[in-house]
PDB file of C-alpha atoms in Angstrom:
ATOM      1  CA  UNK Q  24      98.193  83.368 118.541  1.00  0.00           C
ATOM      2  CA  UNK Q  25      99.848  84.090 115.230  1.00  0.00           C
ATOM      3  CA  UNK Q  26     101.478  81.648 112.977  1.00  0.00           C
ATOM      4  CA  UNK Q  27     104.869  84.096 112.763  1.00  0.00           C
ATOM      5  CA  UNK Q  28     106.708  84.447 115.982  1.00  0.00           C
ATOM      6  CA  UNK Q  29     107.648  88.536 116.479  1.00  0.00           C
ATOM      7  CA  UNK Q  30     109.041  90.195 119.883  1.00  0.00           C
ATOM      8  CA  UNK Q  31     106.164  92.515 120.603  1.00  0.00           C
ATOM      9  CA  UNK Q  32     108.188  95.474 121.302  1.00  0.00           C
ATOM     10  CA  UNK Q  33     111.644  96.854 120.190  1.00  0.00           C
ATOM     11  CA  UNK Q  34     113.192 100.399 120.805  1.00  0.00           C
ATOM     12  CA  UNK Q  35     116.334 102.489 120.034  1.00  0.00           C
ATOM     13  CA  UNK Q  36     117.536 105.792 119.878  1.00  0.00           C
ATOM     14  CA  UNK Q  37     117.917 108.120 116.949  1.00  0.00           C
ATOM     15  CA  UNK Q  38     120.376 107.268 114.614  1.00  0.00           C
ATOM     16  CA  UNK Q  39     120.845 103.838 115.768  1.00  0.00           C
ATOM     17  CA  UNK Q  40     120.302 100.440 114.043  1.00  0.00           C
ATOM     18  CA  UNK Q  41     117.471  98.122 115.319  1.00  0.00           C
ATOM     19  CA  UNK Q  42     116.622  94.573 114.444  1.00  0.00           C
ATOM     20  CA  UNK Q  43     113.275  92.598 114.326  1.00  0.00           C
ATOM     21  CA  UNK Q  44     113.035  89.245 114.444  1.00  0.00           C
ATOM     22  CA  UNK Q  45     110.223  86.639 112.832  1.00  0.00           C
ATOM     23  CA  UNK Q  46     110.373  83.156 113.382  1.00  0.00           C
ATOM     24  CA  UNK Q  47     108.284  80.572 111.247  1.00  0.00           C
ATOM     25  CA  UNK Q  48     108.566  77.093 109.812  1.00  0.00           C
ATOM     26  CA  UNK Q  49     109.090  75.118 107.167  1.00  0.00           C
ATOM     27  CA  UNK Q  50     105.418  75.485 105.330  1.00  0.00           C
ATOM     28  CA  UNK Q  51     105.984  79.048 105.571  1.00  0.00           C
ATOM     29  CA  UNK Q  52     109.107  80.920 105.864  1.00  0.00           C
ATOM     30  CA  UNK Q  53     111.067  77.602 105.191  1.00  0.00           C
ATOM     31  CA  UNK Q  54     109.785  77.453 101.891  1.00  0.00           C
ATOM     32  CA  UNK Q  55     108.519  80.972 100.519  1.00  0.00           C
ATOM     33  CA  UNK Q  56     109.538  84.529 100.352  1.00  0.00           C
ATOM     34  CA  UNK Q  57     108.949  86.909 103.567  1.00  0.00           C
ATOM     35  CA  UNK Q  58     107.173  90.677 103.530  1.00  0.00           C
ATOM     36  CA  UNK Q  59     107.451  93.016 106.004  1.00  0.00           C
ATOM     37  CA  UNK Q  60     104.924  95.900 106.494  1.00  0.00           C
ATOM     38  CA  UNK Q  61     105.068  99.193 108.365  1.00  0.00           C
ATOM     39  CA  UNK Q  62     101.839 100.795 109.947  1.00  0.00           C
ATOM     40  CA  UNK Q  63     102.111 103.914 111.518  1.00  0.00           C
ATOM     41  CA  UNK Q  64      99.171 104.729 113.543  1.00  0.00           C
ATOM     42  CA  UNK Q  65      95.398 105.161 112.422  1.00  0.00           C
ATOM     43  CA  UNK Q  66      97.075 104.372 108.666  1.00  0.00           C
ATOM     44  CA  UNK Q  67      97.065 100.904 106.640  1.00  0.00           C
ATOM     45  CA  UNK Q  68      99.888  98.996 106.152  1.00  0.00           C
ATOM     46  CA  UNK Q  69     102.494  99.512 103.637  1.00  0.00           C
ATOM     47  CA  UNK Q  70     104.801  97.043 102.146  1.00  0.00           C
ATOM     48  CA  UNK Q  71     108.250  98.020 103.369  1.00  0.00           C
ATOM     49  CA  UNK Q  72     110.257  94.586 101.720  1.00  0.00           C
ATOM     50  CA  UNK Q  73     109.266  91.954  99.710  1.00  0.00           C
ATOM     51  CA  UNK Q  74     110.868  88.800  98.359  1.00  0.00           C
ATOM     52  CA  UNK Q  75     113.114  88.632 101.579  1.00  0.00           C
ATOM     53  CA  UNK Q  76     115.151  91.486 100.795  1.00  0.00           C
ATOM     54  CA  UNK Q  77     113.791  93.704  98.055  1.00  0.00           C
ATOM     55  CA  UNK Q  78     112.867  97.269  98.489  1.00  0.00           C
ATOM     56  CA  UNK Q  79     109.994  98.582  96.725  1.00  0.00           C
ATOM     57  CA  UNK Q  80     110.487 101.970  94.761  1.00  0.00           C
ATOM     58  CA  UNK Q  81     110.515 104.427  97.440  1.00  0.00           C
ATOM     59  CA  UNK Q  82     111.334 102.513 100.287  1.00  0.00           C
ATOM     60  CA  UNK Q  83     114.656 104.440 101.981  1.00  0.00           C
ATOM     61  CA  UNK Q  84     117.611 101.713 101.939  1.00  0.00           C
ATOM     62  CA  UNK Q  85     117.883 102.152 105.713  1.00  0.00           C
ATOM     63  CA  UNK Q  86     115.653  99.292 105.615  1.00  0.00           C
ATOM     64  CA  UNK Q  87     116.780  96.006 105.057  1.00  0.00           C
ATOM     65  CA  UNK Q  88     115.531  92.518 105.139  1.00  0.00           C
ATOM     66  CA  UNK Q  89     117.422  88.902 105.746  1.00  0.00           C
ATOM     67  CA  UNK Q  90     116.562  85.265 105.426  1.00  0.00           C
ATOM     68  CA  UNK Q  91     117.586  82.261 106.590  1.00  0.00           C
ATOM     69  CA  UNK Q  92     116.161  78.591 107.163  1.00  0.00           C
ATOM     70  CA  UNK Q  93     112.732  79.595 109.079  1.00  0.00           C
ATOM     71  CA  UNK Q  94     113.458  82.829 110.199  1.00  0.00           C
ATOM     72  CA  UNK Q  95     114.011  86.178 108.558  1.00  0.00           C
ATOM     73  CA  UNK Q  96     114.938  89.901 110.008  1.00  0.00           C
ATOM     74  CA  UNK Q  97     114.103  93.390 109.431  1.00  0.00           C
ATOM     75  CA  UNK Q  98     117.005  95.587 109.605  1.00  0.00           C
ATOM     76  CA  UNK Q  99     116.184  99.473 110.131  1.00  0.00           C
ATOM     77  CA  UNK Q 100     119.279 101.317 110.119  1.00  0.00           C
ATOM     78  CA  UNK Q 101     119.953 105.612 110.867  1.00  0.00           C
ATOM     79  CA  UNK Q 102     116.530 104.955 112.921  1.00  0.00           C
ATOM     80  CA  UNK Q 103     114.597 108.154 112.651  1.00  0.00           C
ATOM     81  CA  UNK Q 104     111.505 109.415 114.835  1.00  0.00           C
ATOM     82  CA  UNK Q 105     109.614 108.957 112.174  1.00  0.00           C
ATOM     83  CA  UNK Q 106     110.003 105.113 111.693  1.00  0.00           C
ATOM     84  CA  UNK Q 107     107.811 104.715 115.136  1.00  0.00           C
ATOM     85  CA  UNK Q 108     105.122 102.410 114.152  1.00  0.00           C
ATOM     86  CA  UNK Q 109     103.971  98.914 114.059  1.00  0.00           C
ATOM     87  CA  UNK Q 110     105.654  96.082 111.837  1.00  0.00           C
ATOM     88  CA  UNK Q 111     104.386  93.215 110.462  1.00  0.00           C
ATOM     89  CA  UNK Q 112     105.984  90.306 109.147  1.00  0.00           C
ATOM     90  CA  UNK Q 113     104.410  87.935 106.370  1.00  0.00           C
ATOM     91  CA  UNK Q 114     105.045  84.634 104.101  1.00  0.00           C
ATOM     92  CA  UNK Q 115     102.897  82.336 101.964  1.00  0.00           C
ATOM     93  CA  UNK Q 116     101.935  79.072 104.232  1.00  0.00           C
ATOM     94  CA  UNK Q 117     101.578  75.999 101.555  1.00  0.00           C
ATOM     95  CA  UNK Q 118      99.667  74.427 104.550  1.00  0.00           C
ATOM     96  CA  UNK Q 119      96.990  77.657 105.019  1.00  0.00           C
ATOM     97  CA  UNK Q 120      97.125  78.122 101.160  1.00  0.00           C
ATOM     98  CA  UNK Q 121      97.043  81.581 102.198  1.00  0.00           C
ATOM     99  CA  UNK Q 122      99.587  84.468 103.975  1.00  0.00           C
ATOM    100  CA  UNK Q 123     100.327  84.253 107.860  1.00  0.00           C
ATOM    101  CA  UNK Q 124     101.488  87.509 109.529  1.00  0.00           C
ATOM    102  CA  UNK Q 125     103.218  87.911 112.576  1.00  0.00           C
ATOM    103  CA  UNK Q 126     101.808  89.252 115.720  1.00  0.00           C
ATOM    104  CA  UNK Q 127     103.462  92.940 115.224  1.00  0.00           C
ATOM    105  CA  UNK Q 128     106.326  94.310 116.622  1.00  0.00           C
ATOM    106  CA  UNK Q 129     105.860  98.176 118.214  1.00  0.00           C
ATOM    107  CA  UNK Q 130     108.655 100.451 117.203  1.00  0.00           C
ATOM    108  CA  UNK Q 131     109.317 102.841 120.073  1.00  0.00           C
ATOM    109  CA  UNK Q 132     112.283 105.900 119.149  1.00  0.00           C
ATOM    110  CA  UNK Q 133     113.229 106.918 122.178  1.00  0.00           C
TER     111      UNK Q 133
ATOM    112  CA  UNK U   4      99.703 104.241  89.723  1.00  0.00           C
ATOM    113  CA  UNK U   5      97.974 101.215  91.314  1.00  0.00           C
ATOM    114  CA  UNK U   6      94.844 102.445  94.194  1.00  0.00           C
ATOM    115  CA  UNK U   7      92.811 100.512  95.850  1.00  0.00           C
ATOM    116  CA  UNK U   8      89.556 102.893  97.103  1.00  0.00           C
ATOM    117  CA  UNK U   9      87.215 101.377  99.808  1.00  0.00           C
ATOM    118  CA  UNK U  10      83.946 102.211 100.821  1.00  0.00           C
ATOM    119  CA  UNK U  11      83.519 104.470 104.161  1.00  0.00           C
ATOM    120  CA  UNK U  12      83.162 103.266 107.650  1.00  0.00           C
ATOM    121  CA  UNK U  13      79.754 101.736 108.860  1.00  0.00           C
ATOM    122  CA  UNK U  14      77.493 101.380 112.145  1.00  0.00           C
ATOM    123  CA  UNK U  15      75.306  97.988 112.190  1.00  0.00           C
ATOM    124  CA  UNK U  16      73.310  96.183 114.451  1.00  0.00           C
ATOM    125  CA  UNK U  17      74.026  92.779 115.354  1.00  0.00           C
ATOM    126  CA  UNK U  18      71.887  90.313 112.527  1.00  0.00           C
ATOM    127  CA  UNK U  19      72.163  92.918 109.755  1.00  0.00           C
ATOM    128  CA  UNK U  20      73.716  92.285 106.616  1.00  0.00           C
ATOM    129  CA  UNK U  21      76.529  94.263 105.238  1.00  0.00           C
ATOM    130  CA  UNK U  22      78.794  94.770 102.121  1.00  0.00           C
ATOM    131  CA  UNK U  23      81.819  96.802 101.636  1.00  0.00           C
ATOM    132  CA  UNK U  24      83.702  97.623  98.293  1.00  0.00           C
ATOM    133  CA  UNK U  25      86.816  98.120  96.861  1.00  0.00           C
ATOM    134  CA  UNK U  26      87.527  99.715  93.748  1.00  0.00           C
ATOM    135  CA  UNK U  27      91.046  99.434  92.064  1.00  0.00           C
ATOM    136  CA  UNK U  28      92.685 101.396  89.445  1.00  0.00           C
ATOM    137  CA  UNK U  29      95.978 101.682  87.735  1.00  0.00           C
ATOM    138  CA  UNK U  30      96.300  98.052  87.155  1.00  0.00           C
ATOM    139  CA  UNK U  31      94.391  95.105  85.067  1.00  0.00           C
ATOM    140  CA  UNK U  32      92.109  93.910  87.833  1.00  0.00           C
ATOM    141  CA  UNK U  33      91.555  90.861  86.262  1.00  0.00           C
ATOM    142  CA  UNK U  34      95.366  89.762  86.075  1.00  0.00           C
ATOM    143  CA  UNK U  35      95.969  89.694  90.074  1.00  0.00           C
ATOM    144  CA  UNK U  36      94.539  88.264  92.844  1.00  0.00           C
ATOM    145  CA  UNK U  37      92.866  90.352  95.591  1.00  0.00           C
ATOM    146  CA  UNK U  38      92.461  89.771  99.331  1.00  0.00           C
ATOM    147  CA  UNK U  39      91.079  90.962 102.548  1.00  0.00           C
ATOM    148  CA  UNK U  40      92.290  91.280 105.725  1.00  0.00           C
ATOM    149  CA  UNK U  41      91.231  91.657 109.163  1.00  0.00           C
ATOM    150  CA  UNK U  42      92.409  93.819 112.257  1.00  0.00           C
ATOM    151  CA  UNK U  43      90.481  93.729 115.421  1.00  0.00           C
ATOM    152  CA  UNK U  44      90.850  96.580 117.774  1.00  0.00           C
ATOM    153  CA  UNK U  45      94.572  96.854 118.528  1.00  0.00           C
ATOM    154  CA  UNK U  46      95.557  93.584 117.027  1.00  0.00           C
ATOM    155  CA  UNK U  47      97.234  92.621 114.184  1.00  0.00           C
ATOM    156  CA  UNK U  48      96.537  91.144 110.694  1.00  0.00           C
ATOM    157  CA  UNK U  49      94.259  88.084 109.737  1.00  0.00           C
ATOM    158  CA  UNK U  50      94.129  87.202 106.478  1.00  0.00           C
ATOM    159  CA  UNK U  51      90.397  85.973 105.047  1.00  0.00           C
ATOM    160  CA  UNK U  52      90.604  85.073 101.945  1.00  0.00           C
ATOM    161  CA  UNK U  53      91.146  85.718  98.253  1.00  0.00           C
ATOM    162  CA  UNK U  54      89.756  86.028  94.769  1.00  0.00           C
ATOM    163  CA  UNK U  55      90.828  86.180  91.270  1.00  0.00           C
ATOM    164  CA  UNK U  56      88.421  88.171  89.320  1.00  0.00           C
ATOM    165  CA  UNK U  57      89.692  86.813  86.001  1.00  0.00           C
ATOM    166  CA  UNK U  58      87.616  83.700  86.561  1.00  0.00           C
ATOM    167  CA  UNK U  59      86.075  84.384  90.182  1.00  0.00           C
ATOM    168  CA  UNK U  60      88.376  81.565  91.793  1.00  0.00           C
ATOM    169  CA  UNK U  61      87.511  82.063  95.491  1.00  0.00           C
ATOM    170  CA  UNK U  62      89.611  80.839  98.551  1.00  0.00           C
ATOM    171  CA  UNK U  63      88.843  81.352 102.181  1.00  0.00           C
ATOM    172  CA  UNK U  64      90.914  80.982 105.569  1.00  0.00           C
ATOM    173  CA  UNK U  65      89.280  78.308 107.473  1.00  0.00           C
ATOM    174  CA  UNK U  66      89.179  80.794 110.190  1.00  0.00           C
ATOM    175  CA  UNK U  67      86.287  82.585 108.364  1.00  0.00           C
ATOM    176  CA  UNK U  68      85.098  79.936 105.350  1.00  0.00           C
ATOM    177  CA  UNK U  69      80.970  80.111 105.938  1.00  0.00           C
ATOM    178  CA  UNK U  70      81.239  83.469 107.885  1.00  0.00           C
ATOM    179  CA  UNK U  71      81.842  85.822 105.153  1.00  0.00           C
ATOM    180  CA  UNK U  72      81.339  85.770 101.030  1.00  0.00           C
ATOM    181  CA  UNK U  73      84.039  87.465  98.765  1.00  0.00           C
ATOM    182  CA  UNK U  74      83.083  88.662  95.097  1.00  0.00           C
ATOM    183  CA  UNK U  75      84.415  90.528  92.373  1.00  0.00           C
ATOM    184  CA  UNK U  76      82.622  92.736  89.834  1.00  0.00           C
ATOM    185  CA  UNK U  77      84.895  92.796  86.854  1.00  0.00           C
ATOM    186  CA  UNK U  78      83.058  95.337  85.187  1.00  0.00           C
ATOM    187  CA  UNK U  79      83.559  98.125  87.347  1.00  0.00           C
ATOM    188  CA  UNK U  80      87.119  96.457  88.416  1.00  0.00           C
ATOM    189  CA  UNK U  81      85.383  96.644  92.322  1.00  0.00           C
ATOM    190  CA  UNK U  82      86.125  93.533  95.023  1.00  0.00           C
ATOM    191  CA  UNK U  83      83.474  93.037  98.076  1.00  0.00           C
ATOM    192  CA  UNK U  84      83.384  91.593 101.226  1.00  0.00           C
ATOM    193  CA  UNK U  85      79.729  90.919 102.872  1.00  0.00           C
ATOM    194  CA  UNK U  86      78.106  89.333 106.006  1.00  0.00           C
ATOM    195  CA  UNK U  87      74.867  88.112 106.111  1.00  0.00           C
ATOM    196  CA  UNK U  88      74.310  88.383 109.843  1.00  0.00           C
ATOM    197  CA  UNK U  89      76.771  90.278 111.128  1.00  0.00           C
ATOM    198  CA  UNK U  90      78.007  89.890 115.237  1.00  0.00           C
ATOM    199  CA  UNK U  91      79.711  92.047 117.618  1.00  0.00           C
ATOM    200  CA  UNK U  92      82.827  90.030 117.419  1.00  0.00           C
ATOM    201  CA  UNK U  93      82.826  91.262 113.359  1.00  0.00           C
ATOM    202  CA  UNK U  94      83.700  94.844 114.753  1.00  0.00           C
ATOM    203  CA  UNK U  95      86.987  95.555 112.886  1.00  0.00           C
ATOM    204  CA  UNK U  96      88.646  97.139 110.228  1.00  0.00           C
ATOM    205  CA  UNK U  97      89.253  95.371 106.860  1.00  0.00           C
ATOM    206  CA  UNK U  98      91.542  96.128 104.484  1.00  0.00           C
ATOM    207  CA  UNK U  99      91.812  94.803 100.543  1.00  0.00           C
ATOM    208  CA  UNK U 100      94.840  94.295  99.371  1.00  0.00           C
ATOM    209  CA  UNK U 101      96.540  92.820  95.904  1.00  0.00           C
ATOM    210  CA  UNK U 102      97.721  89.600  96.019  1.00  0.00           C
ATOM    211  CA  UNK U 103      99.911  88.403  92.828  1.00  0.00           C
ATOM    212  CA  UNK U 104      99.657  87.647  89.360  1.00  0.00           C
ATOM    213  CA  UNK U 105      97.315  84.832  88.098  1.00  0.00           C
ATOM    214  CA  UNK U 106     100.341  82.026  88.611  1.00  0.00           C
ATOM    215  CA  UNK U 107     102.362  83.437  91.647  1.00  0.00           C
ATOM    216  CA  UNK U 108     100.217  83.598  95.098  1.00  0.00           C
ATOM    217  CA  UNK U 109     101.939  85.778  97.216  1.00  0.00           C
ATOM    218  CA  UNK U 110     101.218  88.325 100.690  1.00  0.00           C
ATOM    219  CA  UNK U 111      99.577  91.745  99.719  1.00  0.00           C
ATOM    220  CA  UNK U 112     101.693  94.509  98.220  1.00  0.00           C
ATOM    221  CA  UNK U 113      99.346  97.528  97.362  1.00  0.00           C
ATOM    222  CA  UNK U 114      96.372  97.894 100.427  1.00  0.00           C
ATOM    223  CA  UNK U 115      93.208  99.649 100.492  1.00  0.00           C
ATOM    224  CA  UNK U 116      92.759 102.503 103.258  1.00  0.00           C
ATOM    225  CA  UNK U 117      90.576 100.358 105.156  1.00  0.00           C
ATOM    226  CA  UNK U 118      86.896 100.110 106.191  1.00  0.00           C
ATOM    227  CA  UNK U 119      85.787 100.499 109.680  1.00  0.00           C
ATOM    228  CA  UNK U 120      82.996  98.406 110.435  1.00  0.00           C
ATOM    229  CA  UNK U 121      81.369  98.718 114.217  1.00  0.00           C
ATOM    230  CA  UNK U 122      78.921  96.058 115.301  1.00  0.00           C
ATOM    231  CA  UNK U 123      76.606  97.484 118.258  1.00  0.00           C
ATOM    232  CA  UNK U 124      73.151  97.184 119.829  1.00  0.00           C
TER     233      UNK U 124
END
């Protein structure tokens, strides 16, 4: 059972906009930055979003993040087939004194 | 360019010991925390612990305290994860990942490629 809660799956058609939610608590999302990762099949996670809504260099602006209270969302616009992957949210947890992750959302591009 | 390069896949028997490595480059090794994350087959990401190579301050998730040892060698910018007695349930992919500067503990930004550990009799 993961500390952060994500839907196990999401889907969309090419060009569509999809959002993935991430729910936590006051000890993690409520008081710390949210990060998002993309894990393509057979590869290591890659940082997509940091500090709630910042994109590292090289990440397309189709990917955006937001946070409100103890929840966060990742939005992907202009969905492409290469976006098919697992997506994880994460935040520092003040009780654990370490990062906690969501269980992951498998995105399927139909 | 920040890079974390992990050692290769391992196949071990229950009860054996193991030490895997994560060699870093492209940043000042002693100025950033580096952590380890487990991913069991078909499952999500679990944080195991971190080390600050500058002073060897090491912290573990309660789930992994006493089960593994995290260490670092400043002279070769390399972090390690080791087991003294492996169990079949240790079968997983293990990732090292950079986790923020000294006063700024954060979730990972850069990740290694992963080391697959298989424990089977």
